[in-house]
């Protein structure tokens, strides 16, 4: 059935490409200028750099995927990715494909999208989790079964991502420990808002009862209950879920993934990783350490976010790092490539600073006080260009004005990249990305452009 797979896994299914550049780890973010500290007398560490990744991409090895391993790798590189995880549903057969494997310019990671009552990205996978929780044990045992998988993933050098956690078909209804990342940005934000399937407090309650969890005495996750009450689509709720976990003291990376099955390129959105090299072990270590930020595509905007906690003028802490609490910390923000956009500094879910970006390269500092357990991160938005000739067509196709028809929107503005012959594949022009990433509850004038993982204060 090669006809209707856009939403196949409950995850959206898209991805485009940009104008060719990308990759290469230029730009991207904080700490990009060097390691934080080198103990005296020790040889300098390899400098930090940023690489682009998509941890959630399907191939023909998924029942609802379309393109071969070789084609998917070609698309990933064309899109500007340095790292791609081929995360097929409940299988590792893609890893025995003759074309599987890294190249000089693309790190290819084995992965599985564990597709059960909830969906999880197992990156660096070396085993398959139990196919279906209901077959693995009674509902009372499900949290322990999932926990066992997470622990085993870590023991075997992998990372565990809660995928589209608020999708009402696969909500993460109970709590587990040590999840490394939450996929807070799945596909295009606008698609999530107008065509997604968000949860509600009632749907979570219904899921708990109908699956037998309530009768088994399992409590619903307070984080998902809170998220399900949030306005917007699945990404807004995933963001709320993640922030609720951060608020209770967990350290969890933000990840953005295309969840591509067909039509679009991988890397929309993409996850940037602060690394010293792009080996699989280093990539997974960066993911687990929260050294991540998300941009709408591999082509920016470029975001830097650092902290000086000891007042010496050196911004020694970057995304994923921890600074001392209780004193004034100076944050430094730089955003390139989002002229006329907005940047917000968010501390524990509250915006503590918002600024219009007067040019395409803005740097500023801000003193803040961080209490124990605080976390602070950035949101970046780009303005929607309402003068685009096809903007009204796209708005209509995306359902801002009428019935959603995502593929019609791609056809309206997308160009056909020369990556795969005879494939229906669309590349999203950069200037349309804000429109495709409008966060509807926040208004139609700005699209989401970047979200960072936090800098943390000591607890
Ligand atoms: Zn999924
Ligand atoms: Zn998926």
mmCIF file of N, CA and C in Angstrom, residues 55 85 107-112 121-127 148-161 178 180 279-289:
data_model
loop_
_atom_site.group_PDB
_atom_site.id
_atom_site.type_symbol
_atom_site.label_atom_id
_atom_site.label_comp_id
_atom_site.label_asym_id
_atom_site.label_seq_id
_atom_site.Cartn_x
_atom_site.Cartn_y
_atom_site.Cartn_z
ATOM 1 N N UNK A 55 17.344 11.319 13.792
ATOM 2 C CA UNK A 55 17.323 10.018 14.466
ATOM 3 C C UNK A 55 16.060 9.215 14.171
ATOM 4 N N UNK A 85 19.959 8.069 11.556
ATOM 5 C CA UNK A 85 19.618 6.776 12.152
ATOM 6 C C UNK A 85 18.475 6.189 11.338
ATOM 7 N N UNK A 107 27.475 9.525 8.888
ATOM 8 C CA UNK A 107 27.456 8.472 9.908
ATOM 9 C C UNK A 107 26.071 7.844 9.916
ATOM 10 N N UNK A 108 26.014 6.557 9.698
ATOM 11 C CA UNK A 108 24.736 5.848 9.654
ATOM 12 C C UNK A 108 24.631 4.962 10.889
ATOM 13 N N UNK A 109 23.578 5.191 11.672
ATOM 14 C CA UNK A 109 23.406 4.468 12.926
ATOM 15 C C UNK A 109 22.297 3.434 12.795
ATOM 16 N N UNK A 110 22.500 2.246 13.368
ATOM 17 C CA UNK A 110 21.385 1.304 13.471
ATOM 18 C C UNK A 110 20.374 1.846 14.473
ATOM 19 N N UNK A 111 19.113 1.611 14.202
ATOM 20 C CA UNK A 111 18.077 2.090 15.119
ATOM 21 C C UNK A 111 16.810 1.277 14.881
ATOM 22 N N UNK A 112 15.932 1.350 15.856
ATOM 23 C CA UNK A 112 14.617 0.716 15.765
ATOM 24 C C UNK A 112 13.601 1.718 16.262
ATOM 25 N N UNK A 121 12.340 5.574 20.014
ATOM 26 C CA UNK A 121 13.496 5.458 19.142
ATOM 27 C C UNK A 121 14.651 4.852 19.912
ATOM 28 N N UNK A 122 15.083 3.685 19.479
ATOM 29 C CA UNK A 122 16.252 3.057 20.081
ATOM 30 C C UNK A 122 17.406 3.276 19.110
ATOM 31 N N UNK A 123 18.289 4.201 19.456
ATOM 32 C CA UNK A 123 19.390 4.591 18.569
ATOM 33 C C UNK A 123 20.641 3.823 18.972
ATOM 34 N N UNK A 124 21.303 3.263 17.987
ATOM 35 C CA UNK A 124 22.430 2.382 18.276
ATOM 36 C C UNK A 124 21.960 1.002 18.678
ATOM 37 N N UNK A 125 20.805 0.628 18.163
ATOM 38 C CA UNK A 125 20.172 -0.615 18.608
ATOM 39 C C UNK A 125 20.982 -1.841 18.200
ATOM 40 N N UNK A 126 21.068 -2.794 19.127
ATOM 41 C CA UNK A 126 21.703 -4.068 18.807
ATOM 42 C C UNK A 126 20.765 -5.228 19.091
ATOM 43 N N UNK A 127 19.548 -4.912 19.509
ATOM 44 C CA UNK A 127 18.550 -5.961 19.767
ATOM 45 C C UNK A 127 17.171 -5.375 19.518
ATOM 46 N N UNK A 148 13.168 -2.196 31.618
ATOM 47 C CA UNK A 148 14.191 -3.189 31.317
ATOM 48 C C UNK A 148 14.800 -2.939 29.935
ATOM 49 N N UNK A 149 13.956 -2.558 28.983
ATOM 50 C CA UNK A 149 14.472 -2.243 27.640
ATOM 51 C C UNK A 149 15.402 -1.032 27.707
ATOM 52 N N UNK A 150 14.977 0.006 28.427
ATOM 53 C CA UNK A 150 15.812 1.212 28.532
ATOM 54 C C UNK A 150 17.171 0.864 29.151
ATOM 55 N N UNK A 151 17.130 0.100 30.232
ATOM 56 C CA UNK A 151 18.391 -0.266 30.899
ATOM 57 C C UNK A 151 19.274 -1.082 29.961
ATOM 58 N N UNK A 152 18.654 -1.956 29.190
ATOM 59 C CA UNK A 152 19.431 -2.803 28.278
ATOM 60 C C UNK A 152 19.989 -1.979 27.122
ATOM 61 N N UNK A 153 19.223 -1.017 26.653
ATOM 62 C CA UNK A 153 19.718 -0.118 25.600
ATOM 63 C C UNK A 153 20.984 0.588 26.092
ATOM 64 N N UNK A 154 20.931 1.080 27.298
ATOM 65 C CA UNK A 154 22.105 1.776 27.838
ATOM 66 C C UNK A 154 23.280 0.818 28.036
ATOM 67 N N UNK A 155 22.984 -0.379 28.502
ATOM 68 C CA UNK A 155 24.061 -1.350 28.731
ATOM 69 C C UNK A 155 24.744 -1.763 27.439
ATOM 70 N N UNK A 156 24.041 -1.614 26.337
ATOM 71 C CA UNK A 156 24.612 -2.015 25.044
ATOM 72 C C UNK A 156 25.043 -0.802 24.225
ATOM 73 N N UNK A 157 25.154 0.371 24.864
ATOM 74 C CA UNK A 157 25.737 1.526 24.195
ATOM 75 C C UNK A 157 24.788 2.345 23.359
ATOM 76 N N UNK A 158 23.497 2.197 23.587
ATOM 77 C CA UNK A 158 22.526 2.941 22.796
ATOM 78 C C UNK A 158 21.891 4.071 23.579
ATOM 79 N N UNK A 159 20.951 4.741 22.914
ATOM 80 C CA UNK A 159 20.179 5.821 23.532
ATOM 81 C C UNK A 159 18.699 5.578 23.262
ATOM 82 N N UNK A 160 17.869 6.097 24.158
ATOM 83 C CA UNK A 160 16.434 5.806 24.124
ATOM 84 C C UNK A 160 15.658 7.122 24.039
ATOM 85 N N UNK A 161 14.821 7.255 23.012
ATOM 86 C CA UNK A 161 14.070 8.493 22.769
ATOM 87 C C UNK A 161 12.574 8.199 22.859
ATOM 88 N N UNK A 178 15.194 7.417 33.131
ATOM 89 C CA UNK A 178 16.400 7.423 32.294
ATOM 90 C C UNK A 178 16.136 7.452 30.790
ATOM 91 N N UNK A 180 16.527 9.187 27.502
ATOM 92 C CA UNK A 180 17.587 10.137 27.145
ATOM 93 C C UNK A 180 17.063 11.389 26.461
ATOM 94 N N UNK A 279 31.822 9.937 15.332
ATOM 95 C CA UNK A 279 31.714 8.490 15.479
ATOM 96 C C UNK A 279 30.387 8.150 16.160
ATOM 97 N N UNK A 280 29.859 6.947 15.918
ATOM 98 C CA UNK A 280 28.593 6.587 16.568
ATOM 99 C C UNK A 280 28.625 6.736 18.083
ATOM 100 N N UNK A 281 29.711 6.326 18.707
ATOM 101 C CA UNK A 281 29.764 6.407 20.176
ATOM 102 C C UNK A 281 29.697 7.856 20.650
ATOM 103 N N UNK A 282 30.369 8.759 19.947
ATOM 104 C CA UNK A 282 30.361 10.172 20.346
ATOM 105 C C UNK A 282 28.988 10.793 20.108
ATOM 106 N N UNK A 283 28.365 10.434 18.995
ATOM 107 C CA UNK A 283 27.027 10.950 18.694
ATOM 108 C C UNK A 283 26.041 10.518 19.776
ATOM 109 N N UNK A 284 26.097 9.263 20.154
ATOM 110 C CA UNK A 284 25.173 8.754 21.176
ATOM 111 C C UNK A 284 25.494 9.382 22.530
ATOM 112 N N UNK A 285 26.762 9.595 22.808
ATOM 113 C CA UNK A 285 27.141 10.242 24.073
ATOM 114 C C UNK A 285 26.591 11.669 24.132
ATOM 115 N N UNK A 286 26.666 12.392 23.018
ATOM 116 C CA UNK A 286 26.144 13.765 22.991
ATOM 117 C C UNK A 286 24.642 13.781 23.195
ATOM 118 N N UNK A 287 23.969 12.830 22.580
ATOM 119 C CA UNK A 287 22.513 12.728 22.745
ATOM 120 C C UNK A 287 22.176 12.454 24.207
ATOM 121 N N UNK A 288 22.881 11.517 24.802
ATOM 122 C CA UNK A 288 22.589 11.157 26.191
ATOM 123 C C UNK A 288 22.929 12.293 27.149
ATOM 124 N N UNK A 289 23.913 13.114 26.777
ATOM 125 C CA UNK A 289 24.335 14.217 27.649
ATOM 126 C C UNK A 289 23.502 15.480 27.429
#
